[in-house]
PDB file of C-alpha atoms in Angstrom:
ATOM      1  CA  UNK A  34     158.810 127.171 251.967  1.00 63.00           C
ATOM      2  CA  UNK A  35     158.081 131.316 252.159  1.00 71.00           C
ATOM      3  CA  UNK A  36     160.414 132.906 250.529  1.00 82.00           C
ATOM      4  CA  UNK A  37     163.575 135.298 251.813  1.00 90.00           C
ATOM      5  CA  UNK A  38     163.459 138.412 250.078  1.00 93.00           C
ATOM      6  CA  UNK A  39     166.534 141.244 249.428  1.00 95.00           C
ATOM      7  CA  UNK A  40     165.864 144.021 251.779  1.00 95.00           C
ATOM      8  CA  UNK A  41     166.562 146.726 249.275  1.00 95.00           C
ATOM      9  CA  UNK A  42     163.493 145.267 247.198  1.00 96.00           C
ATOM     10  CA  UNK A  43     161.211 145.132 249.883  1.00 96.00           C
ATOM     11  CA  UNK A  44     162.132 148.753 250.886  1.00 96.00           C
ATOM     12  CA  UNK A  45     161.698 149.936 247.128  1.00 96.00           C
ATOM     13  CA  UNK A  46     158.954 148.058 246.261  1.00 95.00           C
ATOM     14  CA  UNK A  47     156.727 147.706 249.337  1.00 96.00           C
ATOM     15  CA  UNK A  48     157.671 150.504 251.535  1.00 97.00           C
ATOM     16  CA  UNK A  49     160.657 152.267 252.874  1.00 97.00           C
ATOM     17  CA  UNK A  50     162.165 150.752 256.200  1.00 97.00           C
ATOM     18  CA  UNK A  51     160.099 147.509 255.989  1.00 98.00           C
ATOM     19  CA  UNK A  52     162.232 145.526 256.250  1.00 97.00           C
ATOM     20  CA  UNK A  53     163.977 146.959 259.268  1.00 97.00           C
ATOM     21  CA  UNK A  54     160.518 147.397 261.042  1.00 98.00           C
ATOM     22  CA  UNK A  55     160.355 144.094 263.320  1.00 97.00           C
ATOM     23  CA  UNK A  56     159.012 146.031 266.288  1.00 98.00           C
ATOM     24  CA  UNK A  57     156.898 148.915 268.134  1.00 98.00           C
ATOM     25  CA  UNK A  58     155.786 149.563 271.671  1.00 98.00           C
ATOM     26  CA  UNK A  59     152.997 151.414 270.696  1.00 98.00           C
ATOM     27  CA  UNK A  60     151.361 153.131 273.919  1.00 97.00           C
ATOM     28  CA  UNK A  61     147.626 154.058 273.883  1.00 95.00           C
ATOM     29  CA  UNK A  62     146.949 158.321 274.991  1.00 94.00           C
ATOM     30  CA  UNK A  63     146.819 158.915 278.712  1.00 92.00           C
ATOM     31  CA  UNK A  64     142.691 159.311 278.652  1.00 87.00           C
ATOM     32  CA  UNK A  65     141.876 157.460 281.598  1.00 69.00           C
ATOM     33  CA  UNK A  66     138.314 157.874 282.906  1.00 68.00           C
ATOM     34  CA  UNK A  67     137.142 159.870 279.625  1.00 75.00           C
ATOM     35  CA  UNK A  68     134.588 158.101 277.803  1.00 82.00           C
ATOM     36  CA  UNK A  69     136.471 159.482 274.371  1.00 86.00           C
ATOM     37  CA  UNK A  70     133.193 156.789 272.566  1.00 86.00           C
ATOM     38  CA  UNK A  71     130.595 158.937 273.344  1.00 85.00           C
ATOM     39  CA  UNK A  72     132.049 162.615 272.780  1.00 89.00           C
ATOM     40  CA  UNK A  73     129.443 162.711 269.958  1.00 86.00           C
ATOM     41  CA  UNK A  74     126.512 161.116 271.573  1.00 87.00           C
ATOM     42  CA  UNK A  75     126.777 163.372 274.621  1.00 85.00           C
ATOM     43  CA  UNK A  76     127.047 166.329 273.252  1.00 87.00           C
ATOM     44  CA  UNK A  77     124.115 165.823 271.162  1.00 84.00           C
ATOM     45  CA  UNK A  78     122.227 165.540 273.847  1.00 86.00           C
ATOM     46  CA  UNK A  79     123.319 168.539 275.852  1.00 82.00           C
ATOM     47  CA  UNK A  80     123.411 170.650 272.913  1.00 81.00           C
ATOM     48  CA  UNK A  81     119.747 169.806 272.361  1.00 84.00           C
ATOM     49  CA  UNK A  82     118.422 169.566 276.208  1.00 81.00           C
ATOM     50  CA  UNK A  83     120.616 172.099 278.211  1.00 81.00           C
ATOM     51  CA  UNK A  84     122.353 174.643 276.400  1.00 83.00           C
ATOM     52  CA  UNK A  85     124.481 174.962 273.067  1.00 86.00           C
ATOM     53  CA  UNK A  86     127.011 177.105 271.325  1.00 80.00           C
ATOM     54  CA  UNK A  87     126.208 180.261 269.342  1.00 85.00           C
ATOM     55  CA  UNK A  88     127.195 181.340 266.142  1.00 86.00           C
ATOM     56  CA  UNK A  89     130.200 179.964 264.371  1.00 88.00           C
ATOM     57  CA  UNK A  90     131.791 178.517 267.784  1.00 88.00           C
ATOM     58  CA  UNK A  91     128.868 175.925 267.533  1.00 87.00           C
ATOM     59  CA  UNK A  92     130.648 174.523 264.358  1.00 92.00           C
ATOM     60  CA  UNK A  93     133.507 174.747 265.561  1.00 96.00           C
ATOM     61  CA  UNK A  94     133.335 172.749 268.730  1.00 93.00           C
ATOM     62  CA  UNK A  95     131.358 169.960 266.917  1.00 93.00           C
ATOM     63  CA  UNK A  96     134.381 169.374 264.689  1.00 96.00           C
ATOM     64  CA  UNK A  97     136.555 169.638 267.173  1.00 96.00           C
ATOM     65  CA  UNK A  98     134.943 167.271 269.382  1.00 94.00           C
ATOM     66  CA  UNK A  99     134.315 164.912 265.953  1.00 96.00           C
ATOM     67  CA  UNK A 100     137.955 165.257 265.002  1.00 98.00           C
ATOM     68  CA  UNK A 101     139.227 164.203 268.165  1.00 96.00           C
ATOM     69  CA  UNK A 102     136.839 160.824 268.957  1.00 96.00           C
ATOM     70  CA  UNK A 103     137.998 159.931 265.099  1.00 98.00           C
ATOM     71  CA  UNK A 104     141.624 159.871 266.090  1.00 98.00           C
ATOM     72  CA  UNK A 105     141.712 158.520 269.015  1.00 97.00           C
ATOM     73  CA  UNK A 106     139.480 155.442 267.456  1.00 97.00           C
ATOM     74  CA  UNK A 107     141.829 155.399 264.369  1.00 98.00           C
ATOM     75  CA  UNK A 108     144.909 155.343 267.346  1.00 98.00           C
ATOM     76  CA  UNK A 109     143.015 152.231 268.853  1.00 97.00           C
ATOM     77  CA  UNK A 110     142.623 150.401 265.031  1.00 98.00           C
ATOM     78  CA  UNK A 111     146.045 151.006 264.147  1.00 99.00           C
ATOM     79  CA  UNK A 112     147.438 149.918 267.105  1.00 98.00           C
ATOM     80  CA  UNK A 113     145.696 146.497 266.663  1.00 98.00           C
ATOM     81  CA  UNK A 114     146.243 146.241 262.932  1.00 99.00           C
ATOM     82  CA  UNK A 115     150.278 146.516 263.333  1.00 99.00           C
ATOM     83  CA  UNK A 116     149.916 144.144 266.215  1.00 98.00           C
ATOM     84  CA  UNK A 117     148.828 142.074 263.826  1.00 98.00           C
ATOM     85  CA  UNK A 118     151.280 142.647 261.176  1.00 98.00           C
ATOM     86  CA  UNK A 119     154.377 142.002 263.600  1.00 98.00           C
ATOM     87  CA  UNK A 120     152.847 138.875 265.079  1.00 97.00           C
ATOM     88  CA  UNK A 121     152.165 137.147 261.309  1.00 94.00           C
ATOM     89  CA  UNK A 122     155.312 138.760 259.514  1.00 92.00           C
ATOM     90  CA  UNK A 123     158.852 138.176 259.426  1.00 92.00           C
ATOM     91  CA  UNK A 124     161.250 141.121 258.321  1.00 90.00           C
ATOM     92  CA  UNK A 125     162.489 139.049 255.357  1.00 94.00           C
ATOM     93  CA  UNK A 126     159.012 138.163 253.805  1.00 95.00           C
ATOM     94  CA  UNK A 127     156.216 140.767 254.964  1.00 96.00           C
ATOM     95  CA  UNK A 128     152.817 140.757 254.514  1.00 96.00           C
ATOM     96  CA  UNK A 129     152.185 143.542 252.569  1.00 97.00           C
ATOM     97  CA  UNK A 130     148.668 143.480 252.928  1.00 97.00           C
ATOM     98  CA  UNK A 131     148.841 143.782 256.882  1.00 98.00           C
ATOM     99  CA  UNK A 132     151.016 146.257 256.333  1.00 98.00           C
ATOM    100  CA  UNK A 133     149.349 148.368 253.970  1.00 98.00           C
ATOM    101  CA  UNK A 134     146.229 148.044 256.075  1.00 98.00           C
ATOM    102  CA  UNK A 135     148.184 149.411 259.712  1.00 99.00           C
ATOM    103  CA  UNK A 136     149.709 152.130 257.305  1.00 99.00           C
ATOM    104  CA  UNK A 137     146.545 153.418 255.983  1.00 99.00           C
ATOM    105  CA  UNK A 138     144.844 153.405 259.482  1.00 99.00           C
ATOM    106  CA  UNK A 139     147.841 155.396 260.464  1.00 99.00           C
ATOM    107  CA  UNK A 140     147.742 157.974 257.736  1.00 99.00           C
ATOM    108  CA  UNK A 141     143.653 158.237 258.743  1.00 99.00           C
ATOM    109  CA  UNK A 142     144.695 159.357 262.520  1.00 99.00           C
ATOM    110  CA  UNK A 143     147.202 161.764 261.310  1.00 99.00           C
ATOM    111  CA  UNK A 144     144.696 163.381 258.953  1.00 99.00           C
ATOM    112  CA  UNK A 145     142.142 163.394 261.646  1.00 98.00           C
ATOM    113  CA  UNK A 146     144.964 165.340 264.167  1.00 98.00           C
ATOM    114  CA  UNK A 147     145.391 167.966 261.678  1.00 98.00           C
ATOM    115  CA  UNK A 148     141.906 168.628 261.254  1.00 98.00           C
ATOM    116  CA  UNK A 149     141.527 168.965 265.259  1.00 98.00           C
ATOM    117  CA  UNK A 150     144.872 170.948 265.027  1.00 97.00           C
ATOM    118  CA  UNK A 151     143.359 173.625 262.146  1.00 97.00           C
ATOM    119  CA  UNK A 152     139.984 173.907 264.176  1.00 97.00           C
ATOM    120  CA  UNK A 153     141.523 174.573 267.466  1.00 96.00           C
ATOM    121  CA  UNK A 154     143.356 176.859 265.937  1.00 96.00           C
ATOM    122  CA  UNK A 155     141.028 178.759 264.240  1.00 96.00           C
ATOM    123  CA  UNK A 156     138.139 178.818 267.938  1.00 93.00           C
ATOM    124  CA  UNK A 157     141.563 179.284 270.244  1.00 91.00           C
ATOM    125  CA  UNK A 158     142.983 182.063 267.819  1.00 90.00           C
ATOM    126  CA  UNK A 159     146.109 180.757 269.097  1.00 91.00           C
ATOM    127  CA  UNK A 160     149.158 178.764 267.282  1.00 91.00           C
ATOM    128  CA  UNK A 161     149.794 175.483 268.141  1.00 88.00           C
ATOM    129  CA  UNK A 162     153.457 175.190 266.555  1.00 90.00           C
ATOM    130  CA  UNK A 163     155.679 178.020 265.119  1.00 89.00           C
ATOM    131  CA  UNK A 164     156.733 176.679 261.519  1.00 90.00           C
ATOM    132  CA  UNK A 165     160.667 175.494 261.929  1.00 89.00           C
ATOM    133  CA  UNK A 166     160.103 174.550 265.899  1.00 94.00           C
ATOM    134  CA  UNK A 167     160.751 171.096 265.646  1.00 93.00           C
ATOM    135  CA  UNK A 168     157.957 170.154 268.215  1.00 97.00           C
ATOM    136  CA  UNK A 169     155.816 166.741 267.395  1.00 97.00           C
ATOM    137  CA  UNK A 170     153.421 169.273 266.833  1.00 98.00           C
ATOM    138  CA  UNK A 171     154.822 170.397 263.783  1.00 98.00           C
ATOM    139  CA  UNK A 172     156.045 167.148 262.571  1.00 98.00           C
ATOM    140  CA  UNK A 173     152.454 165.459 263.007  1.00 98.00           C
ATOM    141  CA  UNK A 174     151.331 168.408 261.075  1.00 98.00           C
ATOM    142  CA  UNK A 175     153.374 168.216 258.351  1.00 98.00           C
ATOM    143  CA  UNK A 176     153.511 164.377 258.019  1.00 98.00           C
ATOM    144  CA  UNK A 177     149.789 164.894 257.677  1.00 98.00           C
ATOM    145  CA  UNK A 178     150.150 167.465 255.050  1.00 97.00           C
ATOM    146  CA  UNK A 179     152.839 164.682 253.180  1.00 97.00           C
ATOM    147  CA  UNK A 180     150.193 161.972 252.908  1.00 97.00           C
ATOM    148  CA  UNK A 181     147.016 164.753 252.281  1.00 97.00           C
ATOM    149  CA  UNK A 182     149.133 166.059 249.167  1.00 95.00           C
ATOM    150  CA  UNK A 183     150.560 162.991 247.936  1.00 91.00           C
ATOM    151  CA  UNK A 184     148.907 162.427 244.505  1.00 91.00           C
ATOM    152  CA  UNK A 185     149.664 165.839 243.629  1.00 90.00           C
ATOM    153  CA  UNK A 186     153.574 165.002 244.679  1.00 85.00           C
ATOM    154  CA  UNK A 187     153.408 161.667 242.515  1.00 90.00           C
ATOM    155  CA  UNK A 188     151.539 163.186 239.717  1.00 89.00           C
ATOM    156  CA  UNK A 189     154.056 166.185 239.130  1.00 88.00           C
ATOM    157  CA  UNK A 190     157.083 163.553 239.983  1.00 83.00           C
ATOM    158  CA  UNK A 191     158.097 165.689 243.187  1.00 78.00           C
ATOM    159  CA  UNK A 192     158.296 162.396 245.115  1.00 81.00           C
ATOM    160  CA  UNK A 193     161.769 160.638 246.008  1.00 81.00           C
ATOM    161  CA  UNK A 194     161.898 157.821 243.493  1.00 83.00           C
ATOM    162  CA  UNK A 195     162.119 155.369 246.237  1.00 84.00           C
ATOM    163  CA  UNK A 196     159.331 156.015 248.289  1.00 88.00           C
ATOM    164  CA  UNK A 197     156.311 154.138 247.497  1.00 94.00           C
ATOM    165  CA  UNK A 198     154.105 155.432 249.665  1.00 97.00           C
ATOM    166  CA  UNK A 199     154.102 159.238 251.696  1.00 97.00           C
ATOM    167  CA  UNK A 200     154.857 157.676 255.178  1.00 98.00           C
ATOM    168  CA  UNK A 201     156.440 154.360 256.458  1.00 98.00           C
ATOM    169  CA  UNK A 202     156.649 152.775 259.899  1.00 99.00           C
ATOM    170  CA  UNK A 203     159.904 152.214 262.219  1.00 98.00           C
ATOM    171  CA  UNK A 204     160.517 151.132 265.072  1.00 98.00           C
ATOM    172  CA  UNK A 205     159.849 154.228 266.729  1.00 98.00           C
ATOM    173  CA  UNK A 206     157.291 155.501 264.674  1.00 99.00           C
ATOM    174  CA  UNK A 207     156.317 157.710 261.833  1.00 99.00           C
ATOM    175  CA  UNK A 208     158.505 159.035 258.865  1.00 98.00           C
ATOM    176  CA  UNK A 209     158.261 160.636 255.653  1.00 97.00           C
ATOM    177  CA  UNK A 210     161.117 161.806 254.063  1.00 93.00           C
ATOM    178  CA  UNK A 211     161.781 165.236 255.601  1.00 94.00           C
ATOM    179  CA  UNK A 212     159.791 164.551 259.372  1.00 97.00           C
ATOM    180  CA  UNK A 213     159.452 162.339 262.369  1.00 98.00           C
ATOM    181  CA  UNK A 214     157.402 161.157 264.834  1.00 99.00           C
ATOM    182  CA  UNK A 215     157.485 158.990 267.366  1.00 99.00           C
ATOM    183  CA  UNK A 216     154.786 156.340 268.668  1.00 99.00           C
ATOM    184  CA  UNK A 217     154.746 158.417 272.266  1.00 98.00           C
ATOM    185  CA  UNK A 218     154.724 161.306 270.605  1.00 98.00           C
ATOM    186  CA  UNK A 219     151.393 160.529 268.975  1.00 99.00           C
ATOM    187  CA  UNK A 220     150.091 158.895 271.793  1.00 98.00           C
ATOM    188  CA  UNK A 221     150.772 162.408 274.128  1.00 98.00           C
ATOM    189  CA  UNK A 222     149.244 164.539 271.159  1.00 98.00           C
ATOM    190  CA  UNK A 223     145.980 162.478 271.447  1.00 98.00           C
ATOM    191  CA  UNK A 224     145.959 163.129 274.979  1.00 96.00           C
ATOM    192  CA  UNK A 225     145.970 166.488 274.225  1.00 96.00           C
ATOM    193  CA  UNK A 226     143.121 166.414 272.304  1.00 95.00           C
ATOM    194  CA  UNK A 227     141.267 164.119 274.506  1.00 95.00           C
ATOM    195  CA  UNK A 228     141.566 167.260 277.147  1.00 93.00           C
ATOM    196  CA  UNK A 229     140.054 169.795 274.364  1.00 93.00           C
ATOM    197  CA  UNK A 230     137.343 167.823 273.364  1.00 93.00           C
ATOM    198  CA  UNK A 231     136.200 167.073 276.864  1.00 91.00           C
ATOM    199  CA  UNK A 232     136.015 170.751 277.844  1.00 88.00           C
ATOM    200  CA  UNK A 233     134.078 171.416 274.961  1.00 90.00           C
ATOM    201  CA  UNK A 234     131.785 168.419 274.341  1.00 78.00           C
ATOM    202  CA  UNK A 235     129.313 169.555 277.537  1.00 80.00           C
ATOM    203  CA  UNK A 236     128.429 173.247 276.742  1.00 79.00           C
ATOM    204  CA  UNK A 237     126.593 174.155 279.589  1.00 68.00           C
ATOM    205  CA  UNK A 238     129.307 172.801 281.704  1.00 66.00           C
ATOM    206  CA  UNK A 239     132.108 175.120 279.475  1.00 61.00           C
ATOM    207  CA  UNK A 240     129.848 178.077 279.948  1.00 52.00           C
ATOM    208  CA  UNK A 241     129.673 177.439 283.755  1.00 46.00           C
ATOM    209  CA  UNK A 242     133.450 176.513 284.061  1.00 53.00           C
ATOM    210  CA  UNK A 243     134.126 180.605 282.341  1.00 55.00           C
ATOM    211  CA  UNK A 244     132.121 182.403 284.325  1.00 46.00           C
TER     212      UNK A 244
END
């Protein structure tokens, strides 16, 4: 017989909310008709047969468009892996292995969006949040930034003493302990990026599309 564990251990000592995570509607981005697979491929071949980027905007736009295919594949993985988690787990004995495999192709796409989000940035020379705006922008960003400097957090004891690891799941979505963000909201930020990176994956085509 599997055993019924205390909620407050499994939310101390697996991850905070796990036990009260028993579902998600997890929708995929809007990115019908754009082949989001072959960003890379494509603009390979255009950037060597018809026309590429010059100077520093060639970098740029490579990352961008690299950035963007890795999140949205990370999106698809995670969506399957906490599929998978739900359908083999019950809320009063997880499997913490399922888990901890959904989470960590979770923390990959959010990593992923704030690369995109700093490059875009940077070629755009326009913000994409205002620090303190409260947008999903901001809290994707700086759940990001939570898991990217985690080890330092843990290693200088900055960390709240119940939080095992720098982002759980809900319900809803994503939290750490100071942000947010929901499963649409993530899903609508991909989107986003899907529309970036296939403006810029075809440079011949941007070039034309300017003039």
């Amino acid at each position: 017989m599997a055993p019924t564990w205390n909620p407050d251990i499994l939310n101390r000592f697996i991850a905070p909310g796990i036990a009260q995570f028993t579902e998600a509607e997890i929708p995929e981005p809007a990115i019908a008709g754009v082949q989001a697979e072959y960003w890379m491929a494509n603009h390979f071949l255009h950037s060597v047969f018809l026309s590429q980027y010059e100077g520093n905007q060639r970098q740029l736009a490579f990352n961008i468009i690299y950035r963007a295919q890795a999140a949205i594949e990370d999106h698809k993985r995670a969506r399957e892996l906490t599929s998978t988690y739900l359908e083999s787990s019950k809320p009063e004995n997880p499997s913490s292995n399922k888990y901890y495999r959904a989470l960590r192709a979770w923390e990959t796409c959010l990593l992923n969006l704030q690369a995109f989000t700093e490059l875009v940035v940077t070629l755009s020379n326009t913000n994409i949040f205002t620090k303190g705006d409260d947008t999903p922008q901001e809290h994707a960003y700086e759940i990001a930034n939570t898991i990217k400097h985690w080890g330092k957090r843990v290693r200088e004891g900055k960390h709240h003493d119940d939080d095992t690891v720098p982002m759980w799941l809900t319900n809803s979505g994503f939290s750490t302990r100071n942000h947010a963000l929901t499963y649409v909201n993530l899903a609508d930020l991909l989107a986003d990026c899907a529309v970036v990176a296939n403006d810029l994956f075809d440079p011949a085509a941007r070039c034309a599309s300017n003039t």
